[in-house]
XYZ file of C-alpha atoms in Angstrom:
163
model
C 108.000 96.110 91.537
C 106.809 99.236 89.694
C 105.625 97.160 86.689
C 104.052 94.723 89.056
C 102.225 97.581 90.555
C 101.060 98.913 87.538
C 100.084 96.101 85.375
C 100.354 93.112 88.073
C 102.697 90.074 87.862
C 102.400 88.158 84.910
C 102.609 84.667 86.092
C 103.698 81.770 83.716
C 102.129 78.830 85.434
C 103.694 75.493 85.170
C 103.525 72.285 87.263
C 106.294 72.638 89.812
C 107.531 71.061 93.136
C 107.865 73.192 95.816
C 110.455 71.454 97.604
C 112.883 71.638 94.590
C 112.392 75.360 94.428
C 113.118 75.707 98.110
C 116.186 73.907 97.853
C 117.153 75.975 95.051
C 116.163 79.063 97.034
C 118.411 77.753 100.007
C 121.559 77.137 97.545
C 121.360 80.887 96.736
C 121.115 82.354 100.296
C 123.602 79.532 101.564
C 126.576 81.616 100.652
C 125.459 84.847 102.654
C 124.243 82.649 105.633
C 127.581 80.765 105.946
C 130.080 83.164 106.697
C 127.623 84.791 109.205
C 127.746 81.361 110.872
C 124.159 81.132 110.450
C 122.803 77.561 109.527
C 119.848 77.078 107.283
C 117.704 74.254 108.183
C 115.029 72.713 105.763
C 112.395 70.715 106.965
C 109.267 69.158 105.387
C 106.104 67.817 106.401
C 104.698 64.901 104.567
C 106.065 63.176 101.687
C 106.526 64.119 98.043
C 107.660 67.181 96.481
C 104.472 69.500 96.970
C 103.024 69.682 93.613
C 101.957 73.367 92.639
C 100.816 75.182 89.399
C 102.821 78.280 89.842
C 105.562 80.809 88.469
C 108.524 78.731 89.720
C 111.193 81.646 89.440
C 108.719 84.043 91.508
C 108.233 81.471 94.037
C 112.457 80.962 94.550
C 112.353 84.863 94.695
C 109.584 84.902 97.517
C 111.558 82.201 99.686
C 114.930 83.729 98.905
C 113.492 87.070 100.258
C 112.176 85.624 103.421
C 115.371 83.782 104.019
C 117.520 86.640 103.491
C 115.222 88.645 105.761
C 115.459 86.181 108.373
C 119.532 85.962 107.912
C 119.866 89.452 108.110
C 117.982 89.750 111.511
C 119.835 86.585 113.068
C 122.803 86.490 115.253
C 125.988 84.557 114.542
C 125.475 80.824 115.451
C 121.784 80.911 114.868
C 119.645 79.070 112.687
C 116.949 79.845 110.200
C 114.190 77.333 109.638
C 112.206 76.922 106.364
C 109.472 74.391 106.888
C 107.263 73.141 103.987
C 103.889 71.542 104.708
C 100.752 70.714 102.884
C 97.338 71.074 104.738
C 93.817 72.614 103.868
C 94.368 72.160 100.241
C 97.270 74.366 100.327
C 101.353 74.382 100.567
C 102.670 76.249 103.177
C 106.100 78.063 103.555
C 106.994 78.740 106.944
C 110.267 80.848 107.835
C 111.354 81.440 111.410
C 114.552 82.895 112.714
C 115.654 83.632 116.248
C 116.433 87.125 116.121
C 114.570 90.165 117.810
C 111.386 89.446 116.188
C 109.153 92.350 114.401
C 108.572 95.439 116.576
C 104.867 94.946 117.530
C 103.808 98.318 116.204
C 105.375 97.805 112.849
C 103.639 94.373 111.943
C 100.423 95.885 110.506
C 102.564 97.393 107.880
C 105.475 94.945 107.229
C 104.201 93.832 103.850
C 103.429 97.787 102.709
C 105.928 99.387 100.181
C 108.493 101.246 102.017
C 107.356 99.708 105.581
C 109.707 100.302 108.486
C 112.256 97.567 108.937
C 112.990 96.857 112.314
C 114.649 97.941 115.702
C 116.055 101.544 114.868
C 116.561 100.960 111.044
C 115.413 102.923 108.364
C 112.784 102.482 106.150
C 112.983 99.147 104.522
C 113.136 98.363 100.501
C 110.712 95.983 98.652
C 111.447 92.917 99.917
C 108.703 91.831 102.137
C 106.353 94.023 99.895
C 107.444 92.035 96.908
C 106.805 88.780 98.968
C 103.414 89.872 99.311
C 103.020 90.752 95.682
C 104.116 87.224 94.769
C 101.743 85.662 97.161
C 98.835 87.369 95.975
C 99.335 86.819 92.666
C 99.392 83.087 93.096
C 96.025 83.446 95.083
C 97.665 83.068 98.544
C 98.224 84.960 101.654
C 101.234 86.043 103.854
C 101.280 86.788 107.519
C 104.275 87.585 109.940
C 104.230 87.042 113.758
C 106.592 87.003 116.462
C 107.846 83.851 118.203
C 107.197 83.764 122.064
C 110.625 83.454 123.323
C 112.330 85.533 120.545
C 112.438 85.557 116.739
C 110.011 86.118 114.027
C 108.015 84.040 111.817
C 106.560 84.433 108.328
C 103.928 81.998 106.852
C 102.607 82.041 103.467
C 99.786 79.913 102.156
C 99.593 78.809 98.527
C 96.406 76.998 97.508
C 96.680 73.868 95.216
C 93.836 73.749 92.498
C 92.107 70.709 92.684
C 92.894 68.470 89.756
């Protein structure tokens, strides 16, 4: 994170498929979610692998961080949803959980370094901050919100270059 702040993330962009990257991320997070009886659900709107020019390892870390955050804020037996879609000339990553959601007063600072973490929790590490750095390095944007009825949602928009 310190290096990324000082010199920026050095992207080694290459053609990749967002669906394949998301499946790898799910495979990494499943061993953590499984013992907690949290089900990870991948949904894709549209067909194809969602082609991007991006740094695959950084996108995988982005998705893993979002999934881990959702798993850590979910209760046993809940689901964490990862939805991929293409619209408006971009690929979208949408992660939702059924936890308590974000404290409203903390929403504006969630993606800042050392932001507050949650209901009564101490200051967070760098997970969501790193998500923001990765997203912005790819020319995208990231947004967090609460779901009515409970839960949290983080959406990432990654532009697709016109070929």
